[in-house]
Amino acid sequence: EIVLTQSPATLSLSPGERATLSCRASQNVSTYLAWYQQKPGQTPRLLIYDASNRATGIPARFSGSGSGTDFTLTISSLEPEDFAVYYCQQRSNWPPLTFGGGTKVEIE
Amino acid sequence: EVQLLESGGGLVQPGGSLRLSCAASGFTFSNYAMSWVRQAPGKGLEWVSGLSGSGGYTYYADSVKGRFTISRDSSKNSVYLQMNSLRAEDTAAYFCATGGRLSGSYYYFDLWGQGTLVTVSS
């Protein structure tokens, strides 16, 4: 099973600041990695797929990068609606599909 | 409107059974692989099970293998999760999900149901 480790667990930032979230895979997943955003009481929303492709309707301030075992989600300038929990997920070697433990982006 | 709607959750005793349903609408259901993903209260996401569009291929997380069974009825545009031998650690919101509309892969989830809560407790 591929384990995805996200860091940090919590990121405290202010609106307008840049957020950098990390996801590390226990094995090479090539670029078969996605990022999701989840707000309280809502279902997850797909942001990025195949490591760097923005899903339809996702603002350009969200970007993904990386390949192999190290991946980054960057939010260039935080908007108030971006404060949420973010998860990475791999589909390289499955079953099982696996998710990271999440990074909470909170208002400082 | 494109949507998934789950039902069937509830309170069940340890060792009991429950069958979850997910009704799809607004898209050609038979073309899409489907999955169940769960989220324990206050915790992260865990993929539970997946099923090919044809229904011929099924996949399970080790934590549920042998206890849960996924199936689909394309005539009803529905996918099901039969859960047997339930344990306290199965307590979670269960979401059905699929992908491929925004990402080119059924296994990046761009469509989620609202979830149904399963509580396993005596």
PDB file of C-alpha atoms in Angstrom:
ATOM      1  CA  GLU A   1       0.000   0.000   0.000  1.00  0.00           C
ATOM      2  CA  ILE A   2       1.267   3.455  -0.888  1.00  0.00           C
ATOM      3  CA  VAL A   3       1.284   5.759   2.132  1.00  0.00           C
ATOM      4  CA  LEU A   4       0.893   9.485   1.541  1.00  0.00           C
ATOM      5  CA  THR A   5       2.291  11.771   4.240  1.00  0.00           C
ATOM      6  CA  GLN A   6       1.118  15.366   4.249  1.00  0.00           C
ATOM      7  CA  SER A   7       2.889  18.209   5.979  1.00  0.00           C
ATOM      8  CA  PRO A   8       2.441  20.319   7.881  1.00  0.00           C
ATOM      9  CA  ALA A   9      -0.639  19.060   9.686  1.00  0.00           C
ATOM     10  CA  THR A  10      -1.742  22.644  10.224  1.00  0.00           C
ATOM     11  CA  LEU A  11      -0.726  25.796   8.408  1.00  0.00           C
ATOM     12  CA  SER A  12      -1.599  29.132  10.030  1.00  0.00           C
ATOM     13  CA  LEU A  13      -1.589  31.978   7.532  1.00  0.00           C
ATOM     14  CA  SER A  14      -3.308  35.258   6.781  1.00  0.00           C
ATOM     15  CA  PRO A  15      -5.383  36.148   3.716  1.00  0.00           C
ATOM     16  CA  GLY A  16      -3.126  37.245   0.892  1.00  0.00           C
ATOM     17  CA  GLU A  17      -0.250  35.041   1.968  1.00  0.00           C
ATOM     18  CA  ARG A  18       1.167  32.147  -0.026  1.00  0.00           C
ATOM     19  CA  ALA A  19       0.424  28.610   1.133  1.00  0.00           C
ATOM     20  CA  THR A  20       2.706  25.696   0.358  1.00  0.00           C
ATOM     21  CA  LEU A  21       1.436  22.207   1.196  1.00  0.00           C
ATOM     22  CA  SER A  22       3.494  19.043   0.861  1.00  0.00           C
ATOM     23  CA  CYS A  23       2.560  15.443   0.075  1.00  0.00           C
ATOM     24  CA  ARG A  24       5.170  12.703   0.134  1.00  0.00           C
ATOM     25  CA  ALA A  25       4.514   9.197  -1.212  1.00  0.00           C
ATOM     26  CA  SER A  26       6.133   6.064   0.200  1.00  0.00           C
ATOM     27  CA  GLN A  27       6.702   4.808  -3.362  1.00  0.00           C
ATOM     28  CA  ASN A  28       6.972   6.356  -6.797  1.00  0.00           C
ATOM     29  CA  VAL A  29       3.501   7.377  -7.999  1.00  0.00           C
ATOM     30  CA  SER A  30       4.755   9.127 -11.145  1.00  0.00           C
ATOM     31  CA  THR A  31       2.300  12.019 -11.573  1.00  0.00           C
ATOM     32  CA  TYR A  32      -0.821  10.075 -10.587  1.00  0.00           C
ATOM     33  CA  LEU A  33      -1.680  12.372  -7.736  1.00  0.00           C
ATOM     34  CA  ALA A  34      -4.658  14.590  -6.997  1.00  0.00           C
ATOM     35  CA  TRP A  35      -5.440  17.319  -4.482  1.00  0.00           C
ATOM     36  CA  TYR A  36      -8.802  18.002  -2.849  1.00  0.00           C
ATOM     37  CA  GLN A  37     -10.215  20.771  -0.709  1.00  0.00           C
ATOM     38  CA  GLN A  38     -12.761  20.050   1.995  1.00  0.00           C
ATOM     39  CA  LYS A  39     -14.601  22.666   4.012  1.00  0.00           C
ATOM     40  CA  PRO A  40     -16.529  21.844   7.203  1.00  0.00           C
ATOM     41  CA  GLY A  41     -19.802  20.089   6.451  1.00  0.00           C
ATOM     42  CA  GLN A  42     -19.020  19.815   2.751  1.00  0.00           C
ATOM     43  CA  THR A  43     -17.825  17.049   0.475  1.00  0.00           C
ATOM     44  CA  PRO A  44     -14.310  17.143  -0.960  1.00  0.00           C
ATOM     45  CA  ARG A  45     -13.727  19.178  -4.107  1.00  0.00           C
ATOM     46  CA  LEU A  46     -11.208  18.092  -6.722  1.00  0.00           C
ATOM     47  CA  LEU A  47      -8.639  20.838  -7.289  1.00  0.00           C
ATOM     48  CA  ILE A  48      -5.699  19.267  -9.109  1.00  0.00           C
ATOM     49  CA  TYR A  49      -5.244  15.971 -10.930  1.00  0.00           C
ATOM     50  CA  ASP A  50      -2.208  14.284 -12.444  1.00  0.00           C
ATOM     51  CA  ALA A  51      -0.075  16.402 -10.113  1.00  0.00           C
ATOM     52  CA  SER A  52      -0.367  19.677 -11.976  1.00  0.00           C
ATOM     53  CA  ASN A  53      -3.614  19.908 -13.936  1.00  0.00           C
ATOM     54  CA  ARG A  54      -6.288  22.182 -12.524  1.00  0.00           C
ATOM     55  CA  ALA A  55      -9.775  20.743 -12.605  1.00  0.00           C
ATOM     56  CA  THR A  56     -12.402  22.704 -14.471  1.00  0.00           C
ATOM     57  CA  GLY A  57     -13.479  25.816 -12.609  1.00  0.00           C
ATOM     58  CA  ILE A  58     -10.577  25.881 -10.167  1.00  0.00           C
ATOM     59  CA  PRO A  59      -9.002  29.333  -9.804  1.00  0.00           C
ATOM     60  CA  ALA A  60      -5.518  29.914 -11.164  1.00  0.00           C
ATOM     61  CA  ARG A  61      -4.175  30.705  -7.690  1.00  0.00           C
ATOM     62  CA  PHE A  62      -4.141  26.950  -7.069  1.00  0.00           C
ATOM     63  CA  SER A  63      -1.226  25.103  -8.611  1.00  0.00           C
ATOM     64  CA  GLY A  64       0.301  21.678  -8.211  1.00  0.00           C
ATOM     65  CA  SER A  65       3.768  20.393  -8.909  1.00  0.00           C
ATOM     66  CA  GLY A  66       5.970  17.383  -8.387  1.00  0.00           C
ATOM     67  CA  SER A  67       6.494  13.832  -9.574  1.00  0.00           C
ATOM     68  CA  GLY A  68       7.693  10.558  -8.189  1.00  0.00           C
ATOM     69  CA  THR A  69       7.420  10.848  -4.420  1.00  0.00           C
ATOM     70  CA  ASP A  70       7.325  14.583  -3.654  1.00  0.00           C
ATOM     71  CA  PHE A  71       4.421  16.865  -4.470  1.00  0.00           C
ATOM     72  CA  THR A  72       3.381  20.393  -3.627  1.00  0.00           C
ATOM     73  CA  LEU A  73       0.101  22.272  -3.690  1.00  0.00           C
ATOM     74  CA  THR A  74       0.583  26.026  -3.782  1.00  0.00           C
ATOM     75  CA  ILE A  75      -2.067  28.648  -3.200  1.00  0.00           C
ATOM     76  CA  SER A  76      -0.456  31.828  -4.458  1.00  0.00           C
ATOM     77  CA  SER A  77      -2.523  34.309  -2.448  1.00  0.00           C
ATOM     78  CA  LEU A  78      -5.010  33.005   0.103  1.00  0.00           C
ATOM     79  CA  GLU A  79      -8.597  34.118  -0.221  1.00  0.00           C
ATOM     80  CA  PRO A  80     -10.953  33.869   2.784  1.00  0.00           C
ATOM     81  CA  GLU A  81     -12.740  30.917   1.155  1.00  0.00           C
ATOM     82  CA  ASP A  82      -9.489  28.934   0.882  1.00  0.00           C
ATOM     83  CA  PHE A  83      -9.261  28.177   4.583  1.00  0.00           C
ATOM     84  CA  ALA A  84     -10.067  24.477   4.647  1.00  0.00           C
ATOM     85  CA  VAL A  85      -8.519  21.019   4.860  1.00  0.00           C
ATOM     86  CA  TYR A  86      -6.563  19.749   1.865  1.00  0.00           C
ATOM     87  CA  TYR A  87      -5.958  16.118   0.974  1.00  0.00           C
ATOM     88  CA  CYS A  88      -3.727  14.442  -1.579  1.00  0.00           C
ATOM     89  CA  GLN A  89      -4.676  11.115  -3.198  1.00  0.00           C
ATOM     90  CA  GLN A  90      -2.811   8.683  -5.437  1.00  0.00           C
ATOM     91  CA  ARG A  91      -4.118   6.352  -8.148  1.00  0.00           C
ATOM     92  CA  SER A  92      -0.780   4.984  -9.301  1.00  0.00           C
ATOM     93  CA  ASN A  93      -0.692   1.632  -7.581  1.00  0.00           C
ATOM     94  CA  TRP A  94      -4.014   0.352  -6.336  1.00  0.00           C
ATOM     95  CA  PRO A  95      -6.046  -1.065  -4.794  1.00  0.00           C
ATOM     96  CA  PRO A  96      -6.095   0.549  -2.474  1.00  0.00           C
ATOM     97  CA  LEU A  97      -6.473   4.111  -3.609  1.00  0.00           C
ATOM     98  CA  THR A  98      -4.974   6.111  -0.763  1.00  0.00           C
ATOM     99  CA  PHE A  99      -5.347   9.569   0.676  1.00  0.00           C
ATOM    100  CA  GLY A 100      -2.980  11.597   2.778  1.00  0.00           C
ATOM    101  CA  GLY A 101      -3.924  12.550   6.294  1.00  0.00           C
ATOM    102  CA  GLY A 102      -4.707  16.138   5.352  1.00  0.00           C
ATOM    103  CA  THR A 103      -3.366  19.629   5.970  1.00  0.00           C
ATOM    104  CA  LYS A 104      -5.584  22.173   7.647  1.00  0.00           C
ATOM    105  CA  VAL A 105      -5.070  25.717   6.430  1.00  0.00           C
ATOM    106  CA  GLU A 106      -6.336  28.022   9.143  1.00  0.00           C
ATOM    107  CA  ILE A 107      -6.506  31.744   9.620  1.00  0.00           C
ATOM    108  CA  GLU A 108      -3.658  33.064  11.745  1.00  0.00           C
TER     109      GLU A 108
ATOM    110  CA  GLU B   1     -28.518  18.023 -12.694  1.00  0.00           C
ATOM    111  CA  VAL B   2     -25.553  15.724 -12.212  1.00  0.00           C
ATOM    112  CA  GLN B   3     -25.726  14.218  -8.753  1.00  0.00           C
ATOM    113  CA  LEU B   4     -25.235  11.236  -6.486  1.00  0.00           C
ATOM    114  CA  LEU B   5     -27.611  10.589  -3.609  1.00  0.00           C
ATOM    115  CA  GLU B   6     -26.802   8.076  -0.884  1.00  0.00           C
ATOM    116  CA  SER B   7     -29.202   6.417   1.514  1.00  0.00           C
ATOM    117  CA  GLY B   8     -29.306   3.540   3.933  1.00  0.00           C
ATOM    118  CA  GLY B   9     -27.128   4.718   6.780  1.00  0.00           C
ATOM    119  CA  GLY B  10     -28.106   4.431  10.409  1.00  0.00           C
ATOM    120  CA  LEU B  11     -27.309   2.961  13.801  1.00  0.00           C
ATOM    121  CA  VAL B  12     -26.373  -0.713  13.872  1.00  0.00           C
ATOM    122  CA  GLN B  13     -24.963  -2.981  16.554  1.00  0.00           C
ATOM    123  CA  PRO B  14     -21.506  -4.498  16.246  1.00  0.00           C
ATOM    124  CA  GLY B  15     -21.708  -7.609  14.101  1.00  0.00           C
ATOM    125  CA  GLY B  16     -24.746  -6.314  12.276  1.00  0.00           C
ATOM    126  CA  SER B  17     -25.350  -5.520   8.623  1.00  0.00           C
ATOM    127  CA  LEU B  18     -26.381  -2.529   6.589  1.00  0.00           C
ATOM    128  CA  ARG B  19     -26.871  -1.877   2.877  1.00  0.00           C
ATOM    129  CA  LEU B  20     -26.026   1.521   1.471  1.00  0.00           C
ATOM    130  CA  SER B  21     -27.455   2.755  -1.814  1.00  0.00           C
ATOM    131  CA  CYS B  22     -26.295   5.509  -4.134  1.00  0.00           C
ATOM    132  CA  ALA B  23     -28.582   6.768  -6.898  1.00  0.00           C
ATOM    133  CA  ALA B  24     -26.969   8.566  -9.818  1.00  0.00           C
ATOM    134  CA  SER B  25     -28.620  11.058 -12.118  1.00  0.00           C
ATOM    135  CA  GLY B  26     -27.699  13.487 -14.851  1.00  0.00           C
ATOM    136  CA  PHE B  27     -25.006  11.365 -16.524  1.00  0.00           C
ATOM    137  CA  THR B  28     -24.583   8.046 -18.330  1.00  0.00           C
ATOM    138  CA  PHE B  29     -24.122   5.929 -15.224  1.00  0.00           C
ATOM    139  CA  SER B  30     -23.141   2.708 -16.979  1.00  0.00           C
ATOM    140  CA  ASN B  31     -20.001   4.322 -18.397  1.00  0.00           C
ATOM    141  CA  TYR B  32     -18.573   5.230 -15.021  1.00  0.00           C
ATOM    142  CA  ALA B  33     -16.612   3.295 -12.445  1.00  0.00           C
ATOM    143  CA  MET B  34     -17.899   4.026  -8.966  1.00  0.00           C
ATOM    144  CA  SER B  35     -16.322   4.068  -5.531  1.00  0.00           C
ATOM    145  CA  TRP B  36     -17.255   4.334  -1.882  1.00  0.00           C
ATOM    146  CA  VAL B  37     -15.120   6.577   0.330  1.00  0.00           C
ATOM    147  CA  ARG B  38     -15.636   6.984   4.060  1.00  0.00           C
ATOM    148  CA  GLN B  39     -14.711   9.562   6.638  1.00  0.00           C
ATOM    149  CA  ALA B  40     -14.794   8.828  10.345  1.00  0.00           C
ATOM    150  CA  PRO B  41     -15.942  11.750  12.514  1.00  0.00           C
ATOM    151  CA  GLY B  42     -13.227  14.395  12.592  1.00  0.00           C
ATOM    152  CA  LYS B  43     -10.856  12.228  10.554  1.00  0.00           C
ATOM    153  CA  GLY B  44      -9.520  11.992   7.028  1.00  0.00           C
ATOM    154  CA  LEU B  45     -10.722  10.250   3.893  1.00  0.00           C
ATOM    155  CA  GLU B  46     -10.451   6.499   3.346  1.00  0.00           C
ATOM    156  CA  TRP B  47     -11.251   4.753   0.074  1.00  0.00           C
ATOM    157  CA  VAL B  48     -13.325   1.664   0.808  1.00  0.00           C
ATOM    158  CA  SER B  49     -14.313  -0.007  -2.438  1.00  0.00           C
ATOM    159  CA  GLY B  50     -14.548   0.471  -6.202  1.00  0.00           C
ATOM    160  CA  LEU B  51     -16.435  -1.081  -9.081  1.00  0.00           C
ATOM    161  CA  SER B  52     -15.867  -0.925 -12.829  1.00  0.00           C
ATOM    162  CA  GLY B  53     -18.479   0.495 -15.182  1.00  0.00           C
ATOM    163  CA  SER B  54     -19.462  -2.969 -16.309  1.00  0.00           C
ATOM    164  CA  GLY B  55     -19.593  -4.238 -12.749  1.00  0.00           C
ATOM    165  CA  GLY B  56     -17.194  -7.003 -13.686  1.00  0.00           C
ATOM    166  CA  TYR B  57     -14.302  -5.783 -11.571  1.00  0.00           C
ATOM    167  CA  THR B  58     -14.507  -5.032  -7.874  1.00  0.00           C
ATOM    168  CA  TYR B  59     -11.860  -3.682  -5.518  1.00  0.00           C
ATOM    169  CA  TYR B  60     -11.668  -3.392  -1.749  1.00  0.00           C
ATOM    170  CA  ALA B  61      -9.543  -1.902   0.971  1.00  0.00           C
ATOM    171  CA  ASP B  62      -7.987  -4.548   3.198  1.00  0.00           C
ATOM    172  CA  SER B  63      -9.923  -3.147   6.149  1.00  0.00           C
ATOM    173  CA  VAL B  64     -13.248  -4.230   4.626  1.00  0.00           C
ATOM    174  CA  LYS B  65     -12.305  -7.144   2.381  1.00  0.00           C
ATOM    175  CA  GLY B  66     -14.475 -10.163   3.089  1.00  0.00           C
ATOM    176  CA  ARG B  67     -17.049  -8.093   4.973  1.00  0.00           C
ATOM    177  CA  PHE B  68     -18.249  -5.532   2.406  1.00  0.00           C
ATOM    178  CA  THR B  69     -19.585  -6.151  -1.100  1.00  0.00           C
ATOM    179  CA  ILE B  70     -19.999  -3.522  -3.792  1.00  0.00           C
ATOM    180  CA  SER B  71     -22.457  -3.964  -6.634  1.00  0.00           C
ATOM    181  CA  ARG B  72     -24.379  -1.940  -9.169  1.00  0.00           C
ATOM    182  CA  ASP B  73     -27.687  -2.045 -11.032  1.00  0.00           C
ATOM    183  CA  SER B  74     -27.426   0.003 -14.204  1.00  0.00           C
ATOM    184  CA  SER B  75     -31.165  -0.334 -14.813  1.00  0.00           C
ATOM    185  CA  LYS B  76     -31.650   1.678 -11.626  1.00  0.00           C
ATOM    186  CA  ASN B  77     -28.572   3.895 -12.044  1.00  0.00           C
ATOM    187  CA  SER B  78     -27.498   2.773  -8.606  1.00  0.00           C
ATOM    188  CA  VAL B  79     -24.493   1.411  -6.769  1.00  0.00           C
ATOM    189  CA  TYR B  80     -24.688  -0.435  -3.470  1.00  0.00           C
ATOM    190  CA  LEU B  81     -22.458  -1.317  -0.556  1.00  0.00           C
ATOM    191  CA  GLN B  82     -23.486  -4.333   1.474  1.00  0.00           C
ATOM    192  CA  MET B  83     -21.755  -4.132   4.831  1.00  0.00           C
ATOM    193  CA  ASN B  84     -21.648  -7.196   7.061  1.00  0.00           C
ATOM    194  CA  SER B  85     -19.916  -7.975  10.357  1.00  0.00           C
ATOM    195  CA  LEU B  86     -19.794  -4.294  11.164  1.00  0.00           C
ATOM    196  CA  ARG B  87     -17.322  -3.014  13.727  1.00  0.00           C
ATOM    197  CA  ALA B  88     -17.095   0.157  15.776  1.00  0.00           C
ATOM    198  CA  GLU B  89     -14.226   1.300  13.541  1.00  0.00           C
ATOM    199  CA  ASP B  90     -16.577   1.267  10.538  1.00  0.00           C
ATOM    200  CA  THR B  91     -18.412   4.250  12.022  1.00  0.00           C
ATOM    201  CA  ALA B  92     -18.139   6.995   9.423  1.00  0.00           C
ATOM    202  CA  ALA B  93     -19.888   9.055   6.805  1.00  0.00           C
ATOM    203  CA  TYR B  94     -19.945   7.002   3.611  1.00  0.00           C
ATOM    204  CA  PHE B  95     -19.752   8.815   0.295  1.00  0.00           C
ATOM    205  CA  CYS B  96     -20.224   7.398  -3.146  1.00  0.00           C
ATOM    206  CA  ALA B  97     -17.994   9.071  -5.678  1.00  0.00           C
ATOM    207  CA  THR B  98     -16.860   8.926  -9.236  1.00  0.00           C
ATOM    208  CA  GLY B  99     -14.550  10.769 -11.548  1.00  0.00           C
ATOM    209  CA  GLY B 100     -13.682  11.218 -15.156  1.00  0.00           C
ATOM    210  CA  ARG B 101     -15.867  14.203 -15.918  1.00  0.00           C
ATOM    211  CA  LEU B 102     -13.211  16.772 -15.061  1.00  0.00           C
ATOM    212  CA  SER B 103     -10.046  14.723 -14.930  1.00  0.00           C
ATOM    213  CA  GLY B 104     -10.018  11.867 -17.403  1.00  0.00           C
ATOM    214  CA  SER B 105      -9.860   9.223 -14.679  1.00  0.00           C
ATOM    215  CA  TYR B 106     -12.651   7.517 -12.775  1.00  0.00           C
ATOM    216  CA  TYR B 107     -10.340   7.385  -9.793  1.00  0.00           C
ATOM    217  CA  TYR B 108      -9.871  11.079  -9.259  1.00  0.00           C
ATOM    218  CA  PHE B 109     -13.184  11.939  -7.640  1.00  0.00           C
ATOM    219  CA  ASP B 110     -14.897  14.973  -9.121  1.00  0.00           C
ATOM    220  CA  LEU B 111     -18.450  13.990  -8.184  1.00  0.00           C
ATOM    221  CA  TRP B 112     -19.454  13.125  -4.636  1.00  0.00           C
ATOM    222  CA  GLY B 113     -22.715  12.334  -2.963  1.00  0.00           C
ATOM    223  CA  GLN B 114     -23.648  14.175   0.220  1.00  0.00           C
ATOM    224  CA  GLY B 115     -22.864  11.127   2.347  1.00  0.00           C
ATOM    225  CA  THR B 116     -24.782   8.825   4.653  1.00  0.00           C
ATOM    226  CA  LEU B 117     -23.768   8.289   8.266  1.00  0.00           C
ATOM    227  CA  VAL B 118     -23.160   4.803   9.599  1.00  0.00           C
ATOM    228  CA  THR B 119     -22.829   4.398  13.354  1.00  0.00           C
ATOM    229  CA  VAL B 120     -21.802   1.047  14.777  1.00  0.00           C
ATOM    230  CA  SER B 121     -22.495   0.942  18.478  1.00  0.00           C
ATOM    231  CA  SER B 122     -24.240  -1.143  21.104  1.00  0.00           C
TER     232      SER B 122
END
